[in-house]
PDB file of N, CA and C in Angstrom:
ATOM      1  N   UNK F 166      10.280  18.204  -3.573  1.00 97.00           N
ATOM      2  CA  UNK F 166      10.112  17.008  -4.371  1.00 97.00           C
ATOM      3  C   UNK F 166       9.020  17.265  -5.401  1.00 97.00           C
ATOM      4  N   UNK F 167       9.136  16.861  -6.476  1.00 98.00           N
ATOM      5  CA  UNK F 167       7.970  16.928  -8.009  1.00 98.00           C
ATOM      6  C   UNK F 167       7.456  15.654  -7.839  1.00 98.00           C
ATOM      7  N   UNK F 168       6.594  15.661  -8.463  1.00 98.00           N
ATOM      8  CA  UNK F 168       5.311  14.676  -8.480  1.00 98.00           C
ATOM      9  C   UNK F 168       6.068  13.685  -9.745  1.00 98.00           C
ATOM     10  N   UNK F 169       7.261  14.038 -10.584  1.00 98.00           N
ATOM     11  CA  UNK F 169       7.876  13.247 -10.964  1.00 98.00           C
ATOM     12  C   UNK F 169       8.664  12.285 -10.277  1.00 98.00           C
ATOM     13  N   UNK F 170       9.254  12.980  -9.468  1.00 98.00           N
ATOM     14  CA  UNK F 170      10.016  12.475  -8.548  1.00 98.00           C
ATOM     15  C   UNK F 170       8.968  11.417  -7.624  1.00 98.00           C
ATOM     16  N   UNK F 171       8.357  11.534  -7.115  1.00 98.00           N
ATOM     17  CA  UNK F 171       7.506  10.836  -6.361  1.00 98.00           C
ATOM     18  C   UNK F 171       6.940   9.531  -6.808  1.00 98.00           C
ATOM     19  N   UNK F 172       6.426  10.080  -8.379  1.00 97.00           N
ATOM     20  CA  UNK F 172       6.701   8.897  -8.719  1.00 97.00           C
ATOM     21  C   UNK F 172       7.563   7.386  -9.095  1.00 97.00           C
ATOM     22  N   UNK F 173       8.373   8.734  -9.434  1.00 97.00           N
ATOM     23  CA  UNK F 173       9.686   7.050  -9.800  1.00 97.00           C
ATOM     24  C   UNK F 173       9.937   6.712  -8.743  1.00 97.00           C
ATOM     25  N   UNK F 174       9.760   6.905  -7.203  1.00 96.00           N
ATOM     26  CA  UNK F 174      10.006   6.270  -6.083  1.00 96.00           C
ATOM     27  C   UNK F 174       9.211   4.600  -6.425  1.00 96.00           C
ATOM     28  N   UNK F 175       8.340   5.007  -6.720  1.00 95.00           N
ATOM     29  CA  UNK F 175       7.551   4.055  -6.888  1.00 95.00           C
ATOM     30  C   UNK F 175       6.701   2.931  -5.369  1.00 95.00           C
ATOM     31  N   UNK F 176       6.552   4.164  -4.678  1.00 97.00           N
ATOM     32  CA  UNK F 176       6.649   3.888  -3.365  1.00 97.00           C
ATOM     33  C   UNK F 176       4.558   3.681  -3.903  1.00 97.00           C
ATOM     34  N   UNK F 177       3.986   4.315  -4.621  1.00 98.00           N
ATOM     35  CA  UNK F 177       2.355   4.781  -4.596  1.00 98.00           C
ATOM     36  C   UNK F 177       2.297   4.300  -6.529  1.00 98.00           C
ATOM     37  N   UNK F 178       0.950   3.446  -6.694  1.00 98.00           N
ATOM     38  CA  UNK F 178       0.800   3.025  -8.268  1.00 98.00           C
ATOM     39  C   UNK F 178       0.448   4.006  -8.821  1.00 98.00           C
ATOM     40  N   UNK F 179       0.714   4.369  -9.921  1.00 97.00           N
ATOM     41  CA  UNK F 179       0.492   5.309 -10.997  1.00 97.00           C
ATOM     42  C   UNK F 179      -1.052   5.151 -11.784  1.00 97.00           C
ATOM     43  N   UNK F 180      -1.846   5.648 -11.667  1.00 97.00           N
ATOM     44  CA  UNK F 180      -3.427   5.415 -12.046  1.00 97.00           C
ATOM     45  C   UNK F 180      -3.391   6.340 -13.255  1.00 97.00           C
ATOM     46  N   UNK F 181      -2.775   8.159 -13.615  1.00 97.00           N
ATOM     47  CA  UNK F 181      -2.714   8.403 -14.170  1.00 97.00           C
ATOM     48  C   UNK F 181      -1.411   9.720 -14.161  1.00 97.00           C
ATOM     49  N   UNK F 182      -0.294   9.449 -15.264  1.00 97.00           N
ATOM     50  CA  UNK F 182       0.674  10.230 -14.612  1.00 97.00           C
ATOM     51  C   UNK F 182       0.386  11.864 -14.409  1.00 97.00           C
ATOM     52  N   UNK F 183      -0.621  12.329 -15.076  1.00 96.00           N
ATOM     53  CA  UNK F 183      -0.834  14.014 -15.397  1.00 96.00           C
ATOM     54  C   UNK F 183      -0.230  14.700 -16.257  1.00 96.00           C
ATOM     55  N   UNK F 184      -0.309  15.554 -16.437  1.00 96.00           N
ATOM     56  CA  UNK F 184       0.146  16.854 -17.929  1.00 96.00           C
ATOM     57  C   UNK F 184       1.680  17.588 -16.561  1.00 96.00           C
ATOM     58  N   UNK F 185       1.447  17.584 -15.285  1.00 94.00           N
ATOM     59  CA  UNK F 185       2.335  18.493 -14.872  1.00 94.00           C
ATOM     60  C   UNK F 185       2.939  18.267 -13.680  1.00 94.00           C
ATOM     61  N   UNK F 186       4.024  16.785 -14.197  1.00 96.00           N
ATOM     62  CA  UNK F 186       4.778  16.110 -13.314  1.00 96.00           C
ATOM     63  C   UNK F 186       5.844  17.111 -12.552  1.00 96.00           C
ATOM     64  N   UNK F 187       6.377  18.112 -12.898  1.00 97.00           N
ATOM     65  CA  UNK F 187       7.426  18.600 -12.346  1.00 97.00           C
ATOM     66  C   UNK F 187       6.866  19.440 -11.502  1.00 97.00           C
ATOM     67  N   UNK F 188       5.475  19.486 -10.942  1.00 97.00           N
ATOM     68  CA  UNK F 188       4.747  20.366 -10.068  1.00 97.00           C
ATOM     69  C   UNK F 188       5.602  19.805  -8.595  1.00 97.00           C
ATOM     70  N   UNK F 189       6.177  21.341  -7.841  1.00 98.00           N
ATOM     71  CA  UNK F 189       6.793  20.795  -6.803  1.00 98.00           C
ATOM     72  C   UNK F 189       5.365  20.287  -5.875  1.00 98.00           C
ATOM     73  N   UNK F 190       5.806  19.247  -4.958  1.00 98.00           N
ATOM     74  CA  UNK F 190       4.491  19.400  -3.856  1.00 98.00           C
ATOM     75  C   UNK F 190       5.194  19.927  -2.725  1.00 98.00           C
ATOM     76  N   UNK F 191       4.015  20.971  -1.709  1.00 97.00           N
ATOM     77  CA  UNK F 191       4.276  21.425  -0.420  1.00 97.00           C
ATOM     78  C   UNK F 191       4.144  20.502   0.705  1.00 97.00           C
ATOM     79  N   UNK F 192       3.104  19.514   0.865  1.00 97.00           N
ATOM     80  CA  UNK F 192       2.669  19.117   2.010  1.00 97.00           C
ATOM     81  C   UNK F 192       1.722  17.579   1.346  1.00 97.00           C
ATOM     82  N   UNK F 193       1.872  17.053   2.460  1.00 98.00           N
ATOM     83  CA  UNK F 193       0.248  16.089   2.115  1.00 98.00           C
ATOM     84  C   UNK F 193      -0.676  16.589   2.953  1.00 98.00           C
ATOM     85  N   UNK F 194      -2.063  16.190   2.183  1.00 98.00           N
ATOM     86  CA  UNK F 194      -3.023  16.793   2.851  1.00 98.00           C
ATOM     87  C   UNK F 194      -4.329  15.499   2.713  1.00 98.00           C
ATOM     88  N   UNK F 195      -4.633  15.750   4.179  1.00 97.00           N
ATOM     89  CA  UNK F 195      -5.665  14.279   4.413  1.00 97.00           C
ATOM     90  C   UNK F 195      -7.473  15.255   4.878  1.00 97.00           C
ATOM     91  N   UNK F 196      -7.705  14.440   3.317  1.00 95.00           N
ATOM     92  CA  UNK F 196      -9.421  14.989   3.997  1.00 95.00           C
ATOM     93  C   UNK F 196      -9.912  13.902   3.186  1.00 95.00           C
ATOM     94  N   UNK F 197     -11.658  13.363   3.627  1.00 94.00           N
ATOM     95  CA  UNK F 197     -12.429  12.759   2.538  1.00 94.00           C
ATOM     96  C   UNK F 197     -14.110  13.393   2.653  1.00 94.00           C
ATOM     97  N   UNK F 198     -13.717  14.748   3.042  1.00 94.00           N
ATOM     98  CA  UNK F 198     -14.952  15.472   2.812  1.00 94.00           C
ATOM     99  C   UNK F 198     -14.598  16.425   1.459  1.00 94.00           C
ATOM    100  N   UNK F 199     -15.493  16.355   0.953  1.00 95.00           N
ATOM    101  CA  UNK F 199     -14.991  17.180  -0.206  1.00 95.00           C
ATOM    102  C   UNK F 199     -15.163  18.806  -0.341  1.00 95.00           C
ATOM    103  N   UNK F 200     -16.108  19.618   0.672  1.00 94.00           N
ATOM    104  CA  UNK F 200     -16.505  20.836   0.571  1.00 94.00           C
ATOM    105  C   UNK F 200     -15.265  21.488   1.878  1.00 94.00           C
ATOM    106  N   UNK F 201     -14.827  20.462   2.563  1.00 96.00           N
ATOM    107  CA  UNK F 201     -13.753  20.667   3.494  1.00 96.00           C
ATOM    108  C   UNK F 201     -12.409  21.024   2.681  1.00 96.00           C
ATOM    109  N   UNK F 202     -11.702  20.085   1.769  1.00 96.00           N
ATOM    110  CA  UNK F 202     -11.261  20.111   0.714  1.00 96.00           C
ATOM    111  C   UNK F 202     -11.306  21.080   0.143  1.00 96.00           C
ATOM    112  N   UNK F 203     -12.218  21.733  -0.500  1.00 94.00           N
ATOM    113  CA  UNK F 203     -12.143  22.801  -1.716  1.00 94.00           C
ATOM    114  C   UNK F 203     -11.744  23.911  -0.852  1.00 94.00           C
ATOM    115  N   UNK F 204     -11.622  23.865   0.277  1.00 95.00           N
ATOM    116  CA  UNK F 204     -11.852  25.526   0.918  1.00 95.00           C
ATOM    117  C   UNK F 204     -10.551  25.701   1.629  1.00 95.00           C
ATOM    118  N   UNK F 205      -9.931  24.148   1.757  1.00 97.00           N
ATOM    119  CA  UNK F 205      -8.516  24.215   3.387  1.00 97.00           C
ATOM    120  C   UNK F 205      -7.449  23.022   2.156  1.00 97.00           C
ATOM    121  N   UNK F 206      -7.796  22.260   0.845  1.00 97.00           N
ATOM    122  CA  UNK F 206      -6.438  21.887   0.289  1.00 97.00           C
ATOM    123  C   UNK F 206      -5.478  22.714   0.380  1.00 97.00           C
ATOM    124  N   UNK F 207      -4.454  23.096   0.445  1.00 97.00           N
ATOM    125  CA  UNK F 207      -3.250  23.956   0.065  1.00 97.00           C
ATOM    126  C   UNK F 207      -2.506  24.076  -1.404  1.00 97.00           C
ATOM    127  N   UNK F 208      -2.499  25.040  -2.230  1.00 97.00           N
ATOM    128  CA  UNK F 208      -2.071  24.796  -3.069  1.00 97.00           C
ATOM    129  C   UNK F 208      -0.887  23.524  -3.513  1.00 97.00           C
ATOM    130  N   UNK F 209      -0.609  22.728  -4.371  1.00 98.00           N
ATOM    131  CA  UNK F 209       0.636  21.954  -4.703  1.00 98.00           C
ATOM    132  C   UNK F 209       0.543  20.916  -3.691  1.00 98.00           C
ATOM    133  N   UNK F 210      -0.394  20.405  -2.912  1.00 98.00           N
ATOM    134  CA  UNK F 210      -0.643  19.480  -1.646  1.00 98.00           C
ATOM    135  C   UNK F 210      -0.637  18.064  -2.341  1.00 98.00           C
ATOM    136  N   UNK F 211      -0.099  16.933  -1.676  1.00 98.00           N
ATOM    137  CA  UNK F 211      -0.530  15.633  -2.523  1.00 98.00           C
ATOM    138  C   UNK F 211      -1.787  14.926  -1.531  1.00 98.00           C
ATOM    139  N   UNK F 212      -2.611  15.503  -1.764  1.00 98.00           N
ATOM    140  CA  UNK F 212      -4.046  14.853  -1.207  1.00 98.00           C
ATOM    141  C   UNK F 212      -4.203  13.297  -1.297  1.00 98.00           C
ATOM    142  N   UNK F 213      -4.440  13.205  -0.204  1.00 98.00           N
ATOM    143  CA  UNK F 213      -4.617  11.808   0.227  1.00 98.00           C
ATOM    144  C   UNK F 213      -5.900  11.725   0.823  1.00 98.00           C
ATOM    145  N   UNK F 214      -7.090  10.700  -0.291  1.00 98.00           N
ATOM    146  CA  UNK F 214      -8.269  10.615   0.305  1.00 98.00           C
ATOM    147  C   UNK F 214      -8.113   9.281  -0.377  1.00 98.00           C
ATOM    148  N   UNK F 215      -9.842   8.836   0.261  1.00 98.00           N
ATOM    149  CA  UNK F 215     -10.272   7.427  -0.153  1.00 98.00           C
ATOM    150  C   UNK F 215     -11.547   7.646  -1.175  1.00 98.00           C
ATOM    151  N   UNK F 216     -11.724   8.904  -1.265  1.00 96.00           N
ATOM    152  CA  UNK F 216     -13.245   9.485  -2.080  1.00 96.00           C
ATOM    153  C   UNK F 216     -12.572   8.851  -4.006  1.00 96.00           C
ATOM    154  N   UNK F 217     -12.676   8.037  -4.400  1.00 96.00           N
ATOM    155  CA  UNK F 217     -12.230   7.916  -6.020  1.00 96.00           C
ATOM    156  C   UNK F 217     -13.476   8.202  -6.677  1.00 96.00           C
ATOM    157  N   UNK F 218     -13.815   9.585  -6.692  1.00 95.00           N
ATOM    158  CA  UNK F 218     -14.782   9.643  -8.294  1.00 95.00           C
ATOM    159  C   UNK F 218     -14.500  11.373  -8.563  1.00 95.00           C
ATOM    160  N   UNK F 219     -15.520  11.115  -9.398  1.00 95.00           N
ATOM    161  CA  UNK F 219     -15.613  12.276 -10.458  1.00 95.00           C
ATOM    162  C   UNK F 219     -15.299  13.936  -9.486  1.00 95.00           C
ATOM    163  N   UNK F 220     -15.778  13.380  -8.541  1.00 96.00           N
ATOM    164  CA  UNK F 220     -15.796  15.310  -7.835  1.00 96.00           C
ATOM    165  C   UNK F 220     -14.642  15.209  -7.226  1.00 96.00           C
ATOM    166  N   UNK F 221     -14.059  14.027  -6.856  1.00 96.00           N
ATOM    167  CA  UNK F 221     -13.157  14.673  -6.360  1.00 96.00           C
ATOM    168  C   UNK F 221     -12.045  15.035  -7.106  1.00 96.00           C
ATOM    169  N   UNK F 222     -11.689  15.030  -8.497  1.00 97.00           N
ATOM    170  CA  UNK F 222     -11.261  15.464  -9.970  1.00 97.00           C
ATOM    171  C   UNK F 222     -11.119  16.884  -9.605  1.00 97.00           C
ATOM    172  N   UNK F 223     -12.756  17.140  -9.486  1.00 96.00           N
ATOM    173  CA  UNK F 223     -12.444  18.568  -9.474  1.00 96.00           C
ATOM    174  C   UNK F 223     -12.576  19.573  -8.462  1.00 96.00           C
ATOM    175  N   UNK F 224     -12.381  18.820  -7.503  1.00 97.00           N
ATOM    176  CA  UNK F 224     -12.091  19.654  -6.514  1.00 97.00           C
ATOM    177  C   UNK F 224     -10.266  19.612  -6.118  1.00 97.00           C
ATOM    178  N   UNK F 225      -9.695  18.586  -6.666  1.00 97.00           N
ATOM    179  CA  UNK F 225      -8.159  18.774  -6.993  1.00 97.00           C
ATOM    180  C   UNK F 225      -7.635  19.588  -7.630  1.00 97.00           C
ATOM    181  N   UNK F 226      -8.647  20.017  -8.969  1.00 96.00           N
ATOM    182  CA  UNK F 226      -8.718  21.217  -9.678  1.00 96.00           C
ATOM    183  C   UNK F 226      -8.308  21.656  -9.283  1.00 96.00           C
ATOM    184  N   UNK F 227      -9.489  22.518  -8.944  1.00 96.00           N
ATOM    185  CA  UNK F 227     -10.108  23.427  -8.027  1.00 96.00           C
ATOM    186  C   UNK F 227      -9.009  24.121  -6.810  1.00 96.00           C
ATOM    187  N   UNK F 228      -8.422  23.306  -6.079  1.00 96.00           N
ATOM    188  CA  UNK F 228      -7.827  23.669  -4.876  1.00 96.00           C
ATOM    189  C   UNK F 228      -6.022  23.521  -5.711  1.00 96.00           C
ATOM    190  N   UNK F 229      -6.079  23.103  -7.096  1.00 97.00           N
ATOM    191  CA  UNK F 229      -4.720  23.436  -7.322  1.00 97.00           C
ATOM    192  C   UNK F 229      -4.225  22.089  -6.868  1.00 97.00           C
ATOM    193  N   UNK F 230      -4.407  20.978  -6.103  1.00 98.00           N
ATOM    194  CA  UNK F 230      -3.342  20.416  -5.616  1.00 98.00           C
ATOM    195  C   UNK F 230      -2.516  19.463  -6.823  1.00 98.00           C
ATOM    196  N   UNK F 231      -1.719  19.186  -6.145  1.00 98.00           N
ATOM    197  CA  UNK F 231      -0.314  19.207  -7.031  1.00 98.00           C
ATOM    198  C   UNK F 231      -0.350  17.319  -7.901  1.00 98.00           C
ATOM    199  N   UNK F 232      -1.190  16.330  -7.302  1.00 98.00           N
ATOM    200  CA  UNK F 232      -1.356  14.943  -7.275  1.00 98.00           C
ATOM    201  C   UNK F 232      -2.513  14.592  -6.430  1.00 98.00           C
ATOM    202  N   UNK F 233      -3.084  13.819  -6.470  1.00 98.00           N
ATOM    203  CA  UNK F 233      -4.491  12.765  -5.224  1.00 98.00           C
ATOM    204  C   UNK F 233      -3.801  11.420  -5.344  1.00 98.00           C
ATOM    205  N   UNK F 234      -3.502  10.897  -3.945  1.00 98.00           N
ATOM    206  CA  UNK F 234      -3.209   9.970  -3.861  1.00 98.00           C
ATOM    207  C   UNK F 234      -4.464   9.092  -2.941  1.00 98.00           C
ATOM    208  N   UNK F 235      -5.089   7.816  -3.995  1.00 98.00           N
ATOM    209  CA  UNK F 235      -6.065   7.176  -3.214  1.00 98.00           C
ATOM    210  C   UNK F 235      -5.659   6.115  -2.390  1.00 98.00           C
ATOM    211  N   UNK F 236      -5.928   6.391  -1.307  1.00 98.00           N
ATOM    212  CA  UNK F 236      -5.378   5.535  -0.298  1.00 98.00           C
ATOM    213  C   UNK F 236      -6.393   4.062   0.013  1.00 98.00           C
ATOM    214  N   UNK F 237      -6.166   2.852   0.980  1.00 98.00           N
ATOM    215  CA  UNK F 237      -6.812   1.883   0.818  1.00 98.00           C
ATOM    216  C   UNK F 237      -7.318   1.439  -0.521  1.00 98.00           C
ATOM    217  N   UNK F 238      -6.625   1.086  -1.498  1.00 97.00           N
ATOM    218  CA  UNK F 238      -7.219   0.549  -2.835  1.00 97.00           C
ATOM    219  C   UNK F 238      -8.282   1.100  -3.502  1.00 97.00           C
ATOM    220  N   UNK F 239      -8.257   2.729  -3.204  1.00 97.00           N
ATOM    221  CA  UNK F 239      -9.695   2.809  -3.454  1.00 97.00           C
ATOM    222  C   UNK F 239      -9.471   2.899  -4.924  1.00 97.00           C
ATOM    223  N   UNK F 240     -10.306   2.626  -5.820  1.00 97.00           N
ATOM    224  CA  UNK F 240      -9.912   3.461  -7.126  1.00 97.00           C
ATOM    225  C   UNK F 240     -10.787   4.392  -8.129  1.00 97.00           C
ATOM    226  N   UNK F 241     -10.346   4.745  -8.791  1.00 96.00           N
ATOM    227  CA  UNK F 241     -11.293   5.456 -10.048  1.00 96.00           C
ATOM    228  C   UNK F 241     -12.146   4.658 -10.862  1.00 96.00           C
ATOM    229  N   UNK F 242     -13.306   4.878 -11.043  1.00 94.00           N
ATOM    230  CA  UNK F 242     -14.364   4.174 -11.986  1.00 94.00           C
ATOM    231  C   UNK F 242     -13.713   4.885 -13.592  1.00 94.00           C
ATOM    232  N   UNK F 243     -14.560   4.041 -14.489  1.00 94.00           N
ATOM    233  CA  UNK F 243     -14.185   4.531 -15.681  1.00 94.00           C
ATOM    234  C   UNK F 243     -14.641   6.151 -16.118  1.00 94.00           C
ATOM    235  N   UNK F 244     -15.001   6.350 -15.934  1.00 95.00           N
ATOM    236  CA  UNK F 244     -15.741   7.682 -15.749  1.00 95.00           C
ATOM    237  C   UNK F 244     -14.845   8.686 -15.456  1.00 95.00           C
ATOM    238  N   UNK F 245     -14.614   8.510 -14.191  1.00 96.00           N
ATOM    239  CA  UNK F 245     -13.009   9.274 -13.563  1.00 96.00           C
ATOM    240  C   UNK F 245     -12.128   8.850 -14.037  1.00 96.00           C
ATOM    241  N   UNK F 246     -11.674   8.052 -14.228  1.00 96.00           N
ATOM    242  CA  UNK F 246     -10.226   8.022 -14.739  1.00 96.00           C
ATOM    243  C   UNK F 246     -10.290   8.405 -16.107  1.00 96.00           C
ATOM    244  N   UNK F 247     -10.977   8.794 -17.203  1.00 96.00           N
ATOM    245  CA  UNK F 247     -11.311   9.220 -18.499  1.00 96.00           C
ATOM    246  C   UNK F 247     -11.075  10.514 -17.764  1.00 96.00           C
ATOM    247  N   UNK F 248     -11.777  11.550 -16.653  1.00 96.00           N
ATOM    248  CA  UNK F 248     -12.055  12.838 -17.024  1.00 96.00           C
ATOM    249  C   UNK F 248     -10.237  12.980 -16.491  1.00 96.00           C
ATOM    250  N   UNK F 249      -9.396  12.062 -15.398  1.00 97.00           N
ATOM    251  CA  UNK F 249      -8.661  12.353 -15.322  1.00 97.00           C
ATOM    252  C   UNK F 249      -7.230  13.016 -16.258  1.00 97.00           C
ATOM    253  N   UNK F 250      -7.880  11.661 -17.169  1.00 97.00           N
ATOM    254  CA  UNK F 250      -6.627  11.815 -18.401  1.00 97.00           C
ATOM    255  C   UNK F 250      -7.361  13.189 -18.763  1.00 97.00           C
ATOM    256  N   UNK F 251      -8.271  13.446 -19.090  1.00 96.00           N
ATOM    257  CA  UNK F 251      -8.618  14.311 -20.027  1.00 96.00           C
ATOM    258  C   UNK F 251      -8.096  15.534 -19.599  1.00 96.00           C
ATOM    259  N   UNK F 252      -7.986  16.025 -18.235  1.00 96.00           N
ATOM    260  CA  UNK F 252      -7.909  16.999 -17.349  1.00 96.00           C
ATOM    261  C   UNK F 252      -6.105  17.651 -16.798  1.00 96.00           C
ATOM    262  N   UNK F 253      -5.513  15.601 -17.240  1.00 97.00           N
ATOM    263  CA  UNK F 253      -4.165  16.088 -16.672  1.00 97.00           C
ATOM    264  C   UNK F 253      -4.049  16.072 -15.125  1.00 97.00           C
ATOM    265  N   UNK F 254      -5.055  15.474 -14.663  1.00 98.00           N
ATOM    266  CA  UNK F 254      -4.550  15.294 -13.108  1.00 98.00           C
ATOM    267  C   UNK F 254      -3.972  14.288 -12.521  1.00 98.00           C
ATOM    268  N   UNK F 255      -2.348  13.902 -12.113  1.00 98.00           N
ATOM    269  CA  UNK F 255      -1.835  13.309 -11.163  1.00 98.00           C
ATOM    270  C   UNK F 255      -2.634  12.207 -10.485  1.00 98.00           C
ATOM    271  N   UNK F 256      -2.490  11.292 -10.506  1.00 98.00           N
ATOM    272  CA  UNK F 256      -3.715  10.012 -10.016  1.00 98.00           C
ATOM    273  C   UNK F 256      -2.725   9.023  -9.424  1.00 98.00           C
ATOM    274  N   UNK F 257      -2.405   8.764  -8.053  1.00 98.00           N
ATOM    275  CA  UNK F 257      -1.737   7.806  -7.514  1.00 98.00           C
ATOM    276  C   UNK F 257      -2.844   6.893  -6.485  1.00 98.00           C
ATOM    277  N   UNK F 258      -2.004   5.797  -6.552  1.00 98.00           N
ATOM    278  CA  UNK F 258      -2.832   4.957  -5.578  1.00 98.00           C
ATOM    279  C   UNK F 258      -1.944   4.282  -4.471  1.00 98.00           C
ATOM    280  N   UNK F 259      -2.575   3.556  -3.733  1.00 98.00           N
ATOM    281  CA  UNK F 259      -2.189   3.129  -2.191  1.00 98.00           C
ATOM    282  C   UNK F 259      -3.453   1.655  -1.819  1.00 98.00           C
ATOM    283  N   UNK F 260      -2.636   0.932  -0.758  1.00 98.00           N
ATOM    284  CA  UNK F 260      -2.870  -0.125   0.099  1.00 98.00           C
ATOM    285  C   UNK F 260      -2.806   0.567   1.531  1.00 98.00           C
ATOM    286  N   UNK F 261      -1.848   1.498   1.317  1.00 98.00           N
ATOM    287  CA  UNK F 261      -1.625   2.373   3.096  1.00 98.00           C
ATOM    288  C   UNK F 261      -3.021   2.674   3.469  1.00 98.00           C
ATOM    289  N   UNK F 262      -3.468   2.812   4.515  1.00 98.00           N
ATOM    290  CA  UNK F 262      -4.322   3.859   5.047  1.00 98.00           C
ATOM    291  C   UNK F 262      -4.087   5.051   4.562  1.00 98.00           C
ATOM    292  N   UNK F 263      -5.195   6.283   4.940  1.00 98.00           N
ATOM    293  CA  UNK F 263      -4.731   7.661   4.530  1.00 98.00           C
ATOM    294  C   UNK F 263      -3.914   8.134   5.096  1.00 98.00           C
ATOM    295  N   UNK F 264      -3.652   8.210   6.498  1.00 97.00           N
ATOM    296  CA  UNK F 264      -2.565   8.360   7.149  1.00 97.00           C
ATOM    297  C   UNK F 264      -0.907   7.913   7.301  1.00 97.00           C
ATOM    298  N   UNK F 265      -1.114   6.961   6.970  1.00 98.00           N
ATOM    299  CA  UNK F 265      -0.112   6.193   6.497  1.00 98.00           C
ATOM    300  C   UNK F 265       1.135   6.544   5.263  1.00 98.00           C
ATOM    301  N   UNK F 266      -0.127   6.947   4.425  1.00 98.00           N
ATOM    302  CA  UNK F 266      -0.181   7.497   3.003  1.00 98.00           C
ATOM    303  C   UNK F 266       1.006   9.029   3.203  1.00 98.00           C
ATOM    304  N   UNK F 267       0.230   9.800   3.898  1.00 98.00           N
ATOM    305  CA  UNK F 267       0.220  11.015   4.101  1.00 98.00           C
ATOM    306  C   UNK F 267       1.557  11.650   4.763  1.00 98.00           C
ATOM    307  N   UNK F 268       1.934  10.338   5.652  1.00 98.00           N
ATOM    308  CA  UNK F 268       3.098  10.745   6.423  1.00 98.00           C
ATOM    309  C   UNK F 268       4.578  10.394   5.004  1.00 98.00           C
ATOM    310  N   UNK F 269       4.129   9.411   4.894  1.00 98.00           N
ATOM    311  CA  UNK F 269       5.354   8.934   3.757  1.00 98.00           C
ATOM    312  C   UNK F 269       5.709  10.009   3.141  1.00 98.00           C
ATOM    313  N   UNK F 270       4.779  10.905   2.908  1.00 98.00           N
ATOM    314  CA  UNK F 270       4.804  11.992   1.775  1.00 98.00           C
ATOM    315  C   UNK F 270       5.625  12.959   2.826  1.00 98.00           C
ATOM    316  N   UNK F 271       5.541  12.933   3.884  1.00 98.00           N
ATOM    317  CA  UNK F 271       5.882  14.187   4.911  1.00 98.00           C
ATOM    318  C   UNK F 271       7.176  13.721   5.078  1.00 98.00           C
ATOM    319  N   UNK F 272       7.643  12.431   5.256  1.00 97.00           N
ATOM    320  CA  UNK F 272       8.732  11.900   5.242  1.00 97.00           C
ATOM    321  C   UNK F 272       9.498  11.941   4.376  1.00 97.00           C
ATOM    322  N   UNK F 273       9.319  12.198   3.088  1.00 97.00           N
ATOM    323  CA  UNK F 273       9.865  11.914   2.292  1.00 97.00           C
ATOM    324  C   UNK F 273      10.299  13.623   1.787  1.00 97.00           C
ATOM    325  N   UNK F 274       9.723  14.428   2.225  1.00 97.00           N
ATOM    326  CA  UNK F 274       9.716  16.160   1.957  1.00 97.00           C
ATOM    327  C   UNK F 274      10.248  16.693   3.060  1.00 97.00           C
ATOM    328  N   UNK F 275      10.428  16.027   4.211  1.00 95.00           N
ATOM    329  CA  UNK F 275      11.405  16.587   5.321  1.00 95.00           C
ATOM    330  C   UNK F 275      11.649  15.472   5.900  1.00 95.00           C
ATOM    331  N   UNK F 276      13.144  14.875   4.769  1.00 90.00           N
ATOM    332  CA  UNK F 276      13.885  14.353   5.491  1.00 90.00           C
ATOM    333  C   UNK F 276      15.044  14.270   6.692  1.00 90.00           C
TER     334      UNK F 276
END
């Protein structure tokens, strides 16, 4: 499934669509430590945390993953969501828990 695809489900709100929707994703991946994150994301992962700011931008970078999906309403300050656009990173949001979040995604990639 592409992060295009994921979106038009329209299952998670669109915060910012990214430069590189047709990125397949492998897995979801649940962390809200961020140095945990940079070292164990998986490439193309749709990360599911509740952390909405600036580092965690770039530690999505950073680890390649494919979308961040913020789970529990969390959201981006203006700050982040500027470096997002600027950067091209995938920005979804959620009411689910992270877990919640995370499985949908697993569900939805091995159906």
């Amino acid at each position: 499934m592409t992060v295009q695809e994921l979106m038009e489900m329209e299952i998670f709100r669109t915060v910012n669509p990214g430069d590189d929707r047709q990125r397949q994703i492998t897995k979801p991946f649940c962390c809200d430590l961020l140095s945990v994150a940079m070292s164990r994301a998986p490439e193309g992962c749709a990360w599911v945390t509740v952390m909405a700011n600036i580092n965690t931008l770039a530690v999505a970078s950073l680890a390649e993953a494919a979308c961040v999906i913020l789970a529990e309403d969390a959201a981006l300050d203006e700050n982040a969501a500027a470096k997002a656009r600027q950067q091209g990173i995938t920005v979804l949001s959620t009411s689910m828990p992270v877990f919640e979040a995370a499985l949908k995604v697993w569900q939805l990639l091995n159906p």
